[in-house]
Amino acid sequence: MKKLAVITTHPIQYNSPWFALLNNQTQIEVKVFYTWSQSENFVKDRTFGKEVRWDIPLLKGYDFEFVQNVSKDPGTHHRKGIYCPELIGKVRSFNPSAILVFGWYLKSHFQIMRYFKGKIPIWFRGDSTLLDNEPYLKSFARKLWLTWVYKNVDKAFYVGIENYKYFKYFGLDDNQLVYAPHSVDNQRFGKNEGGHYTDEANRWRNELGLKSKDLVVLFAGKLESKKQPDFLIRSIQKANLQRKRPLKLLVVGNGPMEKQILGQIESDSNLFYLEFQNQSKMPIVYRMGNIFCLPSKGPGETWGLAVNEAMASGISAIVSNKVGCGSDLVNSDVGLMFEYDNENQLVEQLIQLELNQCKHLGDSAQQLIKNWSFQKITEAISKEMSLLN
């Protein structure tokens, strides 16, 4: 049986399910080496400024090991935040047929790439894009550096169009690039047995004071500058000056802009707020909205998996052109896109929004997102494993 070693920092809901799927539905033995977190559900989120404990299981169905991280300042916010001196030896003892690395910039992850290059196939998974503009000199130096970095990669599993362009720009050839789409647990978000999620969403809306005929725009995510929740609030307010029936905006999340956002919400009866909701609640949260909006300006909005979650839940999305998934998931049939700094463009789209339009877009989005699944990822990796000697 062929073996796949996976190097990643901590268990997350976007990866753990397909680790299990790959391990249980293919002839591949998967072992995941976690290099940061030392428990299943715990992660220290610096942006939230607090501990986050996921309320769904993330370690079932595959083998794993938490490798000791001896960094004095552990985390993914700097290169030396992941330093696991035992990692190379543990991977060598597992004797994998291939190694899949998430995140080259972390010290021990890059050491794995360098040490095993030419000995065991090095595969890479990341979702970076070229959407964030940089000054010429910085961009030139970055290209030289990353072209050298990716010479340590034999195959890269790209998540979508913008990620493909990124890998090509930094020197990877088409024969090194394998499509494995960015995905969420479509089944968990899409199932609505007996209308349970919808009923709960309607009940929650009523408790907040939202009516059935209200058109609710939903923002769910970290309240941070790169996601522009303040920009969305201003746009909603300007659009409502020209609408017969005002839009409602539901903001869900916590983060460094929380105090500012709460101040804006308290002064406007069309704005509503819920604090961060854990994973088991999110299929309900998405159904509280009629359309989802991710207005990010970046840098670093490399994909926006909340858009996948919204679409799997049956609602469409409005995204800025700095959101990485836009090129793949958002078009005139399933959603709306605007230039990240063009407030007038977003305001005009919001002015014209109607409930029937949102319903049509949501139905189309839910059909489209079925092709962006964990099964597609496992099929891509399984195929590449079958080609190894």
XYZ file of C-alpha atoms in Angstrom:
389
model
C 0.000 0.000 0.000
C 1.283 3.446 -0.898
C 1.669 6.002 1.864
C 1.051 9.737 1.887
C 2.584 11.946 4.588
C 0.763 15.254 5.042
C 2.524 18.186 6.691
C 0.173 20.868 7.997
C -0.144 23.046 11.066
C -3.419 22.094 12.763
C -6.736 20.330 12.182
C -9.231 22.437 10.238
C -12.703 21.730 8.922
C -11.638 22.309 5.304
C -9.034 19.521 5.268
C -9.785 16.879 7.887
C -12.822 15.411 6.051
C -10.900 14.766 2.846
C -7.927 13.361 4.759
C -10.373 10.745 6.082
C -11.973 10.248 2.670
C -8.595 9.684 1.041
C -7.554 7.252 3.757
C -10.782 5.226 3.764
C -11.931 5.209 0.140
C -8.614 4.652 -1.642
C -5.673 2.264 -1.424
C -3.604 4.946 0.271
C -2.427 5.052 3.870
C -2.589 8.652 5.061
C -0.730 10.041 8.053
C -0.993 13.707 8.963
C 1.802 15.399 10.899
C 0.435 18.441 12.745
C 3.146 20.972 13.532
C 1.404 23.629 15.626
C -1.701 22.709 17.584
C -1.479 19.974 20.218
C -5.185 19.129 20.338
C -8.098 18.359 18.031
C -10.243 21.463 18.274
C -8.021 24.165 19.733
C -6.354 26.946 17.811
C -5.191 30.342 19.028
C -6.489 32.876 16.523
C -4.474 36.088 16.669
C -7.014 38.057 14.609
C -9.932 37.125 16.845
C -7.679 37.703 19.829
C -8.979 34.590 21.551
C -8.958 30.809 21.498
C -11.218 29.084 18.981
C -12.438 25.569 19.721
C -14.266 23.951 16.809
C -17.360 21.979 17.777
C -17.159 19.304 15.081
C -14.768 16.276 15.124
C -11.607 16.784 13.083
C -9.440 13.737 13.856
C -11.629 10.832 12.792
C -10.882 8.440 9.943
C -7.128 8.908 9.473
C -3.849 8.517 11.335
C -2.185 11.614 12.752
C 0.547 12.799 15.078
C 1.059 16.104 16.859
C 4.761 16.891 16.501
C 6.337 18.970 19.255
C 6.774 22.603 18.208
C 9.590 24.205 20.222
C 9.251 27.725 18.812
C 9.382 30.456 21.473
C 6.517 32.226 19.644
C 4.479 29.405 18.085
C 2.047 30.111 15.276
C 1.748 30.727 11.552
C 2.228 34.502 11.745
C 5.996 34.265 11.181
C 8.472 31.820 9.626
C 10.018 30.618 12.877
C 6.636 30.045 14.496
C 6.703 26.412 13.344
C 9.930 24.732 14.455
C 9.689 20.975 15.010
C 13.196 19.418 15.226
C 11.723 15.882 15.356
C 9.633 16.270 12.195
C 12.128 15.015 9.594
C 12.889 11.888 11.616
C 9.214 11.111 12.162
C 8.415 11.486 8.459
C 11.426 9.365 7.523
C 10.236 6.625 9.909
C 6.809 6.624 8.253
C 8.568 5.970 4.918
C 5.999 7.697 2.682
C 5.598 7.278 -1.061
C 4.989 11.044 -1.346
C 4.873 14.056 0.982
C 2.143 16.703 0.726
C 3.164 20.009 2.332
C 0.860 22.888 3.267
C 2.695 26.205 3.595
C 6.305 26.454 2.428
C 7.170 29.598 4.427
C 7.085 27.886 7.834
C 10.550 26.846 9.004
C 10.019 23.118 9.539
C 7.765 22.762 6.490
C 10.447 24.201 4.235
C 13.058 21.995 5.893
C 10.923 18.978 4.910
C 10.811 20.175 1.312
C 14.561 20.726 1.158
C 15.557 17.525 2.955
C 13.361 15.123 0.984
C 13.621 16.776 -2.445
C 15.031 14.220 -4.864
C 14.437 11.395 -2.371
C 10.642 11.327 -2.098
C 8.178 13.243 -4.355
C 7.330 16.612 -2.772
C 3.763 17.732 -3.366
C 2.401 21.096 -2.384
C -1.004 22.529 -1.508
C -1.607 26.275 -1.272
C -4.074 28.852 -2.533
C -1.985 31.994 -3.125
C -2.845 34.285 -6.032
C -1.421 37.288 -7.907
C -4.433 39.478 -7.121
C -2.640 41.705 -4.608
C -0.655 44.473 -6.267
C 2.958 45.023 -5.154
C 5.598 47.669 -5.983
C 7.810 46.609 -8.889
C 11.043 46.051 -6.935
C 9.304 44.041 -4.236
C 7.442 42.059 -6.884
C 10.661 41.355 -8.819
C 12.514 40.167 -5.722
C 9.543 38.025 -4.711
C 9.475 36.358 -8.127
C 13.147 35.437 -7.913
C 12.728 34.052 -4.406
C 9.532 32.076 -5.018
C 10.774 30.679 -8.323
C 13.653 29.171 -6.328
C 11.300 27.977 -3.547
C 9.027 26.132 -5.965
C 11.968 24.334 -7.550
C 11.675 22.159 -4.442
C 8.161 21.069 -5.496
C 7.462 18.159 -7.837
C 3.665 18.621 -8.030
C 1.326 21.387 -6.880
C -2.404 20.827 -6.386
C -4.006 24.101 -7.428
C -7.385 25.176 -6.074
C -8.718 27.352 -8.907
C -7.904 29.675 -11.809
C -6.077 32.400 -9.880
C -4.014 29.862 -7.954
C -3.075 28.166 -11.257
C -1.833 31.512 -12.625
C 0.216 31.994 -9.469
C 2.028 28.660 -9.763
C 2.673 29.233 -13.472
C 4.107 32.682 -12.774
C 6.590 31.228 -10.304
C 7.912 28.615 -12.662
C 5.835 25.446 -12.376
C 4.973 23.707 -15.645
C 1.574 22.351 -16.626
C 2.796 18.790 -16.102
C 3.501 19.727 -12.465
C 0.060 21.252 -11.840
C -2.931 19.149 -10.792
C -6.429 20.535 -10.331
C -7.880 19.795 -6.880
C -10.633 22.383 -6.243
C -10.976 24.308 -2.992
C -13.940 22.714 -1.249
C -16.025 22.584 1.898
C -18.270 19.883 3.326
C -21.081 20.355 0.806
C -23.111 17.595 2.397
C -23.048 19.170 5.849
C -24.017 22.610 4.580
C -26.431 21.381 1.934
C -28.507 18.915 3.901
C -31.727 20.369 5.274
C -33.577 17.332 6.567
C -37.229 18.171 7.053
C -36.386 21.828 6.605
C -34.648 21.862 9.998
C -31.945 24.379 9.123
C -34.423 26.656 7.365
C -36.844 26.518 10.284
C -34.059 27.363 12.723
C -32.868 30.211 10.488
C -36.381 31.686 10.292
C -36.769 31.420 14.053
C -33.447 33.180 14.575
C -34.383 35.901 12.092
C -37.632 36.506 13.938
C -35.800 36.792 17.237
C -33.571 39.492 15.734
C -36.589 41.360 14.371
C -36.165 40.421 10.712
C -39.346 39.836 8.705
C -39.945 37.154 6.079
C -40.174 39.779 3.303
C -36.893 41.444 4.290
C -34.014 41.015 1.871
C -31.055 40.208 4.116
C -27.464 40.642 2.971
C -25.171 38.471 5.098
C -21.558 39.088 6.057
C -19.922 36.312 8.092
C -16.230 36.422 8.872
C -13.502 38.147 10.812
C -14.147 41.827 11.403
C -10.829 42.989 10.002
C -9.683 45.659 7.599
C -8.887 43.358 4.667
C -12.506 42.135 4.534
C -13.971 45.699 4.508
C -17.109 45.190 6.639
C -17.235 48.989 7.102
C -17.225 49.442 3.321
C -20.188 47.072 3.054
C -22.105 48.919 5.774
C -21.642 52.278 4.014
C -22.721 50.749 0.707
C -25.863 49.253 2.245
C -26.747 52.599 3.812
C -26.268 54.475 0.539
C -28.289 51.898 -1.388
C -31.137 52.156 1.116
C -31.463 55.869 0.389
C -32.667 54.885 -3.107
C -34.610 51.686 -2.415
C -38.358 51.513 -1.805
C -37.861 48.707 0.700
C -34.554 48.903 2.615
C -32.040 46.110 2.619
C -31.128 44.531 5.929
C -27.534 43.642 6.728
C -26.627 40.865 9.158
C -22.995 40.941 10.309
C -21.688 37.784 12.000
C -18.225 37.635 13.530
C -15.611 39.083 15.843
C -12.293 40.767 15.270
C -10.201 43.927 15.621
C -12.832 46.164 13.949
C -15.601 44.910 16.237
C -15.993 48.100 18.287
C -16.204 50.271 15.164
C -18.672 47.950 13.430
C -20.911 47.689 16.506
C -20.995 51.483 16.680
C -22.215 51.660 13.077
C -24.798 48.918 13.647
C -26.269 50.444 16.809
C -27.084 53.669 14.964
C -29.011 52.044 12.087
C -32.175 49.946 12.512
C -31.464 48.124 9.231
C -28.233 46.630 10.568
C -28.034 43.522 12.776
C -25.223 41.690 14.544
C -24.338 38.248 15.874
C -20.979 37.344 17.377
C -18.803 34.525 16.013
C -20.745 31.283 15.528
C -19.121 27.858 15.609
C -19.240 25.313 12.800
C -22.389 23.466 13.891
C -24.360 26.735 13.671
C -23.068 27.974 10.324
C -25.504 26.054 8.047
C -28.263 27.883 9.933
C -26.487 31.251 9.798
C -26.119 31.139 6.009
C -29.828 30.444 5.624
C -30.602 33.595 7.593
C -29.380 35.604 4.600
C -30.781 35.939 1.108
C -27.375 36.673 -0.371
C -23.841 36.577 1.032
C -21.311 39.378 0.553
C -17.513 39.213 0.844
C -16.260 42.731 -0.064
C -12.562 42.162 0.692
C -9.785 44.459 -0.477
C -6.979 42.136 0.670
C -4.155 41.534 0.812
C -4.498 37.828 1.361
C -8.106 37.000 0.503
C -6.695 34.086 -1.448
C -9.985 32.230 -1.847
C -12.882 32.898 0.547
C -14.214 29.478 1.551
C -17.187 31.167 3.195
C -18.446 31.652 -0.368
C -18.369 27.866 -0.897
C -20.260 27.399 2.375
C -22.885 29.961 1.428
C -23.393 28.403 -2.006
C -23.655 24.903 -0.544
C -26.291 26.311 1.826
C -28.304 27.576 -1.130
C -27.458 31.283 -1.229
C -25.373 33.125 -3.767
C -22.642 35.712 -3.228
C -21.503 39.205 -4.049
C -17.700 39.397 -3.991
C -15.023 41.933 -4.801
C -12.470 41.324 -7.536
C -9.812 40.755 -4.845
C -11.502 37.559 -3.624
C -9.649 34.567 -5.047
C -12.685 32.382 -5.731
C -14.425 35.006 -7.857
C -12.950 33.851 -11.175
C -14.212 30.312 -10.558
C -17.457 30.613 -8.605
C -19.004 33.994 -9.367
C -20.529 34.972 -12.689
C -23.795 36.534 -13.860
C -25.640 33.216 -13.466
C -24.656 32.556 -9.855
C -23.619 35.865 -8.272
C -22.286 39.406 -8.599
C -18.800 40.906 -8.608
C -17.552 44.469 -8.136
C -14.192 46.259 -8.069
C -12.965 46.258 -4.487
C -12.623 50.069 -4.247
C -15.638 51.032 -6.372
C -18.325 51.854 -3.830
C -20.683 53.218 -6.482
C -20.607 49.913 -8.358
C -21.527 47.921 -5.260
C -24.206 50.454 -4.282
C -25.811 50.146 -7.720
C -25.858 46.344 -7.458
C -27.446 46.587 -4.014
C -30.075 49.052 -5.226
C -31.216 46.580 -7.867
C -31.292 43.467 -5.651
C -34.646 41.684 -5.400
C -35.744 38.607 -3.449
C -36.674 36.617 -6.566
C -33.292 37.386 -8.101
C -31.525 36.173 -4.951
C -33.560 32.960 -4.955
C -32.685 32.256 -8.593
C -28.981 32.988 -8.041
C -28.941 30.833 -4.914
C -30.464 27.836 -6.679
C -27.881 28.125 -9.477
C -25.034 28.539 -6.982
C -26.015 25.405 -5.090
C -25.930 23.395 -8.307
C -22.556 24.818 -9.347
C -20.825 24.158 -6.032
C -21.570 20.422 -6.240
C -18.566 20.186 -8.576
C -16.307 21.691 -5.900
C -16.153 18.779 -3.514
C -13.852 16.802 -1.238
C -14.364 13.864 -3.604
C -12.679 15.832 -6.409
C -9.642 16.461 -4.202
C -9.283 12.810 -3.250
C -9.658 11.703 -6.869
C -6.865 14.072 -7.946
C -4.458 12.913 -5.254
C -5.355 9.247 -5.713
C -4.645 9.480 -9.438
C -1.201 11.005 -8.824
C -0.413 8.334 -6.219
C -1.292 5.614 -8.741
C 1.333 7.039 -11.130
C 4.172 6.671 -8.629
C 6.553 3.770 -9.046
